[in-house]
Short mmCIF file of C-alpha atoms in Angstrom, two decimals:
data_model
loop_
_atom_site.label_atom_id
_atom_site.label_comp_id
_atom_site.label_asym_id
_atom_site.label_seq_id
_atom_site.Cartn_x
_atom_site.Cartn_y
_atom_site.Cartn_z
CA UNK H 396 122.78 129.60 66.26
CA UNK H 397 125.40 129.15 63.58
CA UNK H 398 124.68 127.22 60.40
CA UNK H 399 127.82 126.34 58.52
CA UNK H 400 127.29 125.98 54.81
CA UNK H 401 124.45 127.12 52.57
CA UNK H 402 125.96 126.12 49.22
CA UNK H 403 125.57 122.34 49.29
CA UNK H 404 123.84 120.52 46.42
CA UNK H 405 120.69 120.00 48.49
CA UNK H 406 117.21 121.50 48.03
CA UNK H 407 117.85 124.45 50.38
CA UNK H 408 121.66 124.50 50.30
CA UNK H 409 122.20 123.26 53.88
CA UNK H 410 123.41 119.83 54.98
CA UNK H 411 120.88 117.02 55.31
CA UNK H 412 121.01 114.78 58.37
CA UNK H 413 118.93 112.03 59.98
CA UNK H 414 117.53 113.42 63.24
CA UNK H 415 116.28 110.73 65.64
CA UNK H 416 114.20 111.12 68.78
CA UNK H 417 116.11 110.03 71.89
CA UNK H 418 113.20 107.75 72.87
CA UNK H 419 113.62 105.81 69.62
CA UNK H 420 117.39 105.66 70.13
CA UNK H 421 116.97 104.18 73.61
CA UNK H 422 114.41 101.67 72.33
CA UNK H 423 116.81 100.52 69.59
CA UNK H 424 119.62 100.06 72.12
CA UNK H 425 117.38 98.04 74.45
CA UNK H 426 116.23 95.78 71.59
CA UNK H 427 119.84 95.23 70.48
CA UNK H 428 120.98 94.45 74.05
CA UNK H 429 118.10 92.03 74.55
CA UNK H 430 119.16 90.09 71.45
CA UNK H 431 122.90 90.20 72.15
CA UNK H 432 124.52 86.91 73.10
CA UNK H 433 128.01 86.27 74.49
CA UNK H 434 130.46 86.66 71.64
CA UNK H 435 127.73 87.72 69.22
CA UNK H 436 126.40 91.23 68.89
CA UNK H 437 124.91 93.05 65.93
CA UNK H 438 125.94 96.32 64.38
CA UNK H 439 123.03 98.45 63.21
CA UNK H 440 122.31 101.79 61.60
CA UNK H 441 119.80 103.45 63.91
CA UNK H 442 117.79 106.30 62.47
CA UNK H 443 114.65 107.26 60.65
CA UNK H 444 116.07 106.63 57.20
CA UNK H 445 114.92 110.11 56.22
CA UNK H 446 117.15 113.13 55.90
CA UNK H 447 116.14 116.66 56.86
CA UNK H 448 118.07 119.82 56.19
CA UNK H 449 119.66 121.99 58.82
CA UNK H 450 117.30 124.80 57.78
CA UNK H 451 114.32 122.48 58.32
CA UNK H 452 115.71 121.61 61.76
CA UNK H 453 116.13 125.27 62.70
CA UNK H 454 112.59 126.10 61.56
CA UNK H 455 111.22 123.14 63.55
CA UNK H 456 113.13 124.43 66.61
CA UNK H 457 111.60 127.88 66.21
CA UNK H 458 108.08 126.46 65.95
CA UNK H 459 108.54 123.95 68.78
CA UNK H 460 109.93 126.51 71.21
CA UNK H 461 108.13 129.64 70.13
CA UNK H 462 111.51 131.38 70.18
CA UNK H 463 112.73 133.45 67.25
CA UNK H 464 116.18 131.89 67.12
CA UNK H 465 118.75 134.17 65.54
CA UNK H 466 120.63 132.29 62.83
CA UNK H 467 124.05 133.24 61.52
CA UNK H 468 124.92 131.62 58.21
CA UNK H 469 128.63 130.95 57.79
CA UNK H 470 130.91 129.27 55.27
CA UNK H 471 130.80 125.50 55.16
CA UNK H 472 133.16 123.40 57.25
CA UNK H 473 135.75 121.40 55.35
CA UNK H 474 134.92 117.71 55.15
CA UNK H 475 131.17 117.92 55.77
CA UNK H 476 129.10 115.71 53.50
CA UNK H 477 126.04 117.28 51.90
CA UNK H 478 123.76 114.41 52.95
CA UNK H 479 124.09 111.75 55.65
CA UNK H 480 121.21 109.58 56.77
CA UNK H 481 120.82 106.00 57.89
CA UNK H 482 119.53 102.85 56.24
CA UNK H 483 117.71 101.16 59.13
CA UNK H 484 116.57 98.13 57.06
CA UNK H 485 118.88 95.68 58.90
CA UNK H 486 117.63 96.61 62.38
CA UNK H 487 114.05 96.49 61.08
CA UNK H 488 114.59 93.01 59.61
CA UNK H 489 116.60 91.52 62.49
CA UNK H 490 115.04 93.25 65.52
CA UNK H 491 111.69 94.42 64.14
CA UNK H 492 112.64 97.99 65.05
CA UNK H 493 111.62 101.17 63.28
CA UNK H 494 111.61 104.73 64.54
CA UNK H 495 108.20 105.68 65.95
CA UNK H 496 108.72 109.33 66.87
CA UNK H 497 109.45 110.80 63.45
CA UNK H 498 107.64 114.14 63.79
CA UNK H 499 110.69 116.36 64.25
CA UNK H 500 108.76 119.36 65.53
CA UNK H 501 106.87 117.26 68.10
CA UNK H 502 110.10 115.62 69.32
CA UNK H 503 111.65 119.05 69.74
CA UNK H 504 108.54 120.32 71.53
CA UNK H 505 108.76 117.44 74.04
CA UNK H 506 112.49 118.03 74.56
CA UNK H 507 111.92 121.78 75.03
CA UNK H 508 109.12 121.18 77.55
CA UNK H 509 111.38 118.80 79.51
CA UNK H 510 114.29 121.26 79.44
CA UNK H 511 112.11 124.11 80.71
CA UNK H 512 110.83 121.92 83.56
CA UNK H 513 114.35 120.69 84.45
CA UNK H 514 116.58 123.71 83.98
CA UNK H 515 119.41 121.98 85.89
CA UNK H 516 118.98 118.66 84.16
CA UNK H 517 118.39 115.84 86.60
CA UNK H 518 119.94 117.87 89.41
CA UNK H 519 122.67 116.81 91.80
CA UNK H 520 120.84 113.99 93.58
CA UNK H 521 122.10 110.62 92.28
CA UNK H 522 119.46 108.50 90.58
CA UNK H 523 118.68 105.20 92.30
CA UNK H 524 118.59 102.24 89.94
CA UNK H 525 115.99 99.56 90.57
CA UNK H 526 117.49 96.16 91.36
#
């Protein structure tokens, strides 16, 4: 794995981002779609509101998978911000939504378990949608 940039003005020098569990992301989309009306939709920041560093993410991946992931630290990419995370207060206020699955390591463990059980993703058989 390549980590680009270790000289940012952050606690460990790597970029800080807001990592969200896909289950929370889907839930936020469903709530927004349920409230949407013709000609009127909302725009929301969807996230945990908490930033975590790339190094924290890599360490959580290692613990969640049990794999000693080799990390190559490279120079930063031009244009990357040191910290980017959401302010989900509007979606909380308007849709009563907050992220529920905020344990990064547990979210990664669930994703890893799913990936190991479904090495080819969902496969080649089309999914049937319920009417």
